[in-house]
Amino acid sequence: MRIEHDPMQCENCGELTHEDLETVENVPRLDPETYAVEGEATEVYVCGGCHAIVGVK
């Protein structure tokens, strides 16, 4: 799935257009098992309405 082309879904607000998304920059990458910070920071895409995370670059 590519955020540039595919529709996004928010579990709270439903289907989103790309205009509904906000970008949060410089978010630390975490190891999903240990939660240790690793590697370069990344961008996270959040719902503009409720700010739930809907994607990671």
Short mmCIF file of N, CA, C and O in Angstrom, two decimals:
data_model
loop_
_atom_site.label_atom_id
_atom_site.label_comp_id
_atom_site.label_asym_id
_atom_site.label_seq_id
_atom_site.Cartn_x
_atom_site.Cartn_y
_atom_site.Cartn_z
N MET A 1 0.84 -1.17 0.00
CA MET A 1 0.00 0.00 0.00
C MET A 1 0.88 1.23 0.00
O MET A 1 1.86 1.29 0.73
N ARG A 2 0.55 2.22 -0.80
CA ARG A 2 1.31 3.47 -0.88
C ARG A 2 0.41 4.62 -0.48
O ARG A 2 -0.66 4.79 -1.03
N ILE A 3 0.81 5.39 0.49
CA ILE A 3 -0.03 6.48 0.99
C ILE A 3 -0.29 7.53 -0.09
O ILE A 3 -1.31 8.19 -0.08
N GLU A 4 0.62 7.63 -1.06
CA GLU A 4 0.44 8.63 -2.11
C GLU A 4 -0.74 8.29 -3.02
O GLU A 4 -1.31 9.17 -3.65
N HIS A 5 -1.11 7.01 -3.10
CA HIS A 5 -2.13 6.59 -4.07
C HIS A 5 -3.34 5.92 -3.44
O HIS A 5 -4.44 6.01 -3.97
N ASP A 6 -3.17 5.20 -2.36
CA ASP A 6 -4.25 4.38 -1.79
C ASP A 6 -5.06 5.17 -0.77
O ASP A 6 -4.52 6.00 -0.05
N PRO A 7 -6.35 4.87 -0.68
CA PRO A 7 -7.17 5.51 0.36
C PRO A 7 -6.74 5.04 1.74
O PRO A 7 -6.27 3.91 1.91
N MET A 8 -6.90 5.89 2.73
CA MET A 8 -6.54 5.56 4.10
C MET A 8 -7.80 5.41 4.92
O MET A 8 -8.82 6.03 4.65
N GLN A 9 -7.70 4.63 5.98
CA GLN A 9 -8.84 4.36 6.86
C GLN A 9 -8.42 4.68 8.29
O GLN A 9 -7.37 4.24 8.74
N CYS A 10 -9.26 5.43 9.01
CA CYS A 10 -9.04 5.70 10.42
C CYS A 10 -10.03 4.86 11.20
O CYS A 10 -11.22 4.85 10.88
N GLU A 11 -9.55 4.17 12.24
CA GLU A 11 -10.45 3.32 13.02
C GLU A 11 -11.52 4.12 13.76
O GLU A 11 -12.55 3.59 14.13
N ASN A 12 -11.28 5.41 13.97
CA ASN A 12 -12.26 6.26 14.67
C ASN A 12 -13.15 7.07 13.72
O ASN A 12 -14.33 7.25 14.00
N CYS A 13 -12.58 7.55 12.62
CA CYS A 13 -13.29 8.49 11.75
C CYS A 13 -13.74 7.89 10.42
O CYS A 13 -14.46 8.54 9.67
N GLY A 14 -13.27 6.68 10.08
CA GLY A 14 -13.65 6.05 8.82
C GLY A 14 -12.68 6.39 7.71
O GLY A 14 -11.50 6.66 7.93
N GLU A 15 -13.19 6.40 6.47
CA GLU A 15 -12.34 6.62 5.30
C GLU A 15 -11.86 8.07 5.26
O GLU A 15 -12.60 8.99 5.54
N LEU A 16 -10.58 8.23 4.91
CA LEU A 16 -9.95 9.55 4.85
C LEU A 16 -9.48 9.85 3.44
O LEU A 16 -9.07 8.95 2.72
N THR A 17 -9.51 11.12 3.08
CA THR A 17 -8.85 11.56 1.85
C THR A 17 -7.44 12.02 2.25
O THR A 17 -7.14 12.18 3.43
N HIS A 18 -6.60 12.25 1.27
CA HIS A 18 -5.24 12.68 1.58
C HIS A 18 -5.22 14.07 2.21
O HIS A 18 -4.30 14.41 2.95
N GLU A 19 -6.26 14.85 1.98
CA GLU A 19 -6.37 16.17 2.61
C GLU A 19 -6.66 16.05 4.10
O GLU A 19 -6.45 16.99 4.86
N ASP A 20 -7.20 14.90 4.54
CA ASP A 20 -7.52 14.68 5.96
C ASP A 20 -6.31 14.28 6.78
O ASP A 20 -6.40 14.23 8.01
N LEU A 21 -5.20 13.97 6.13
CA LEU A 21 -4.01 13.48 6.84
C LEU A 21 -3.10 14.62 7.25
O LEU A 21 -2.99 15.63 6.56
N GLU A 22 -2.44 14.45 8.38
CA GLU A 22 -1.39 15.35 8.83
C GLU A 22 -0.10 14.53 8.95
O GLU A 22 -0.15 13.34 9.23
N THR A 23 1.03 15.17 8.74
CA THR A 23 2.33 14.50 8.83
C THR A 23 3.05 14.97 10.09
O THR A 23 3.14 16.16 10.35
N VAL A 24 3.53 14.02 10.87
CA VAL A 24 4.36 14.32 12.03
C VAL A 24 5.77 13.85 11.69
O VAL A 24 5.97 12.67 11.38
N GLU A 25 6.72 14.77 11.71
CA GLU A 25 8.09 14.46 11.31
C GLU A 25 8.97 14.14 12.52
O GLU A 25 8.63 14.48 13.65
N ASN A 26 10.09 13.51 12.25
CA ASN A 26 11.13 13.20 13.24
C ASN A 26 10.62 12.33 14.38
O ASN A 26 10.97 12.55 15.54
N VAL A 27 9.80 11.34 14.06
CA VAL A 27 9.32 10.39 15.07
C VAL A 27 10.34 9.26 15.17
O VAL A 27 10.72 8.67 14.16
N PRO A 28 10.79 8.93 16.38
CA PRO A 28 11.77 7.85 16.52
C PRO A 28 11.19 6.52 16.07
O PRO A 28 10.03 6.22 16.31
N ARG A 29 12.02 5.72 15.40
CA ARG A 29 11.62 4.35 15.03
C ARG A 29 11.83 3.46 16.25
O ARG A 29 12.85 3.54 16.91
N LEU A 30 10.84 2.61 16.50
CA LEU A 30 10.94 1.70 17.63
C LEU A 30 10.94 0.26 17.14
O LEU A 30 10.23 -0.07 16.20
N ASP A 31 11.72 -0.58 17.80
CA ASP A 31 11.68 -2.01 17.56
C ASP A 31 10.35 -2.51 18.15
O ASP A 31 10.07 -2.27 19.33
N PRO A 32 9.51 -3.17 17.35
CA PRO A 32 8.19 -3.57 17.83
C PRO A 32 8.21 -4.59 18.97
O PRO A 32 7.23 -4.71 19.70
N GLU A 33 9.29 -5.30 19.15
CA GLU A 33 9.35 -6.30 20.21
C GLU A 33 9.95 -5.76 21.50
O GLU A 33 9.51 -6.10 22.59
N THR A 34 10.97 -4.91 21.38
CA THR A 34 11.65 -4.41 22.57
C THR A 34 11.34 -2.95 22.87
O THR A 34 11.67 -2.46 23.94
N TYR A 35 10.73 -2.27 21.91
CA TYR A 35 10.44 -0.83 22.01
C TYR A 35 11.71 0.02 22.12
O TYR A 35 11.66 1.18 22.52
N ALA A 36 12.83 -0.55 21.76
CA ALA A 36 14.08 0.20 21.75
C ALA A 36 14.10 1.13 20.54
O ALA A 36 13.64 0.77 19.46
N VAL A 37 14.63 2.33 20.72
CA VAL A 37 14.78 3.28 19.62
C VAL A 37 15.89 2.77 18.72
O VAL A 37 16.96 2.39 19.19
N GLU A 38 15.62 2.75 17.39
CA GLU A 38 16.62 2.26 16.46
C GLU A 38 16.58 3.06 15.17
O GLU A 38 15.51 3.50 14.74
N GLY A 39 17.72 3.25 14.57
CA GLY A 39 17.81 3.86 13.25
C GLY A 39 17.41 5.33 13.20
O GLY A 39 17.30 6.02 14.21
N GLU A 40 17.19 5.79 11.98
CA GLU A 40 16.83 7.18 11.70
C GLU A 40 15.38 7.44 12.09
O GLU A 40 14.54 6.55 12.10
N ALA A 41 15.06 8.70 12.35
CA ALA A 41 13.68 9.10 12.61
C ALA A 41 12.86 8.95 11.33
O ALA A 41 13.41 8.89 10.23
N THR A 42 11.55 8.89 11.44
CA THR A 42 10.68 8.70 10.30
C THR A 42 9.51 9.67 10.37
O THR A 42 9.41 10.47 11.31
N GLU A 43 8.65 9.63 9.36
CA GLU A 43 7.42 10.43 9.36
C GLU A 43 6.24 9.51 9.65
O GLU A 43 6.22 8.36 9.22
N VAL A 44 5.27 10.03 10.38
CA VAL A 44 4.06 9.29 10.71
C VAL A 44 2.88 10.10 10.19
O VAL A 44 2.85 11.33 10.32
N TYR A 45 1.91 9.41 9.59
CA TYR A 45 0.71 10.06 9.08
C TYR A 45 -0.41 9.84 10.08
O TYR A 45 -0.66 8.71 10.50
N VAL A 46 -1.07 10.93 10.49
CA VAL A 46 -2.15 10.86 11.47
C VAL A 46 -3.43 11.44 10.89
O VAL A 46 -3.40 12.29 9.99
N CYS A 47 -4.56 10.99 11.44
CA CYS A 47 -5.86 11.52 11.06
C CYS A 47 -5.95 12.97 11.54
O CYS A 47 -5.64 13.26 12.70
N GLY A 48 -6.38 13.86 10.68
CA GLY A 48 -6.52 15.26 11.05
C GLY A 48 -7.63 15.51 12.05
O GLY A 48 -7.64 16.52 12.74
N GLY A 49 -8.58 14.57 12.16
CA GLY A 49 -9.70 14.74 13.08
C GLY A 49 -9.38 14.29 14.49
O GLY A 49 -9.54 15.05 15.44
N CYS A 50 -8.92 13.05 14.65
CA CYS A 50 -8.71 12.50 16.00
C CYS A 50 -7.24 12.27 16.32
O CYS A 50 -6.91 11.88 17.44
N HIS A 51 -6.34 12.45 15.34
CA HIS A 51 -4.90 12.30 15.48
C HIS A 51 -4.44 10.87 15.74
O HIS A 51 -3.33 10.64 16.23
N ALA A 52 -5.27 9.88 15.38
CA ALA A 52 -4.84 8.48 15.44
C ALA A 52 -3.83 8.23 14.32
O ALA A 52 -3.94 8.79 13.22
N ILE A 53 -2.84 7.40 14.58
CA ILE A 53 -1.85 7.04 13.56
C ILE A 53 -2.51 6.17 12.52
O ILE A 53 -3.15 5.18 12.85
N VAL A 54 -2.35 6.55 11.24
CA VAL A 54 -2.93 5.77 10.16
C VAL A 54 -1.86 5.24 9.20
O VAL A 54 -2.16 4.43 8.34
N GLY A 55 -0.62 5.67 9.34
CA GLY A 55 0.43 5.16 8.47
C GLY A 55 1.80 5.67 8.88
O GLY A 55 1.94 6.66 9.58
N VAL A 56 2.83 4.94 8.46
CA VAL A 56 4.22 5.30 8.73
C VAL A 56 4.96 5.26 7.42
O VAL A 56 4.79 4.35 6.63
N LYS A 57 5.79 6.27 7.18
CA LYS A 57 6.57 6.31 5.93
C LYS A 57 7.63 5.27 5.96
O LYS A 57 8.26 5.01 6.94
#
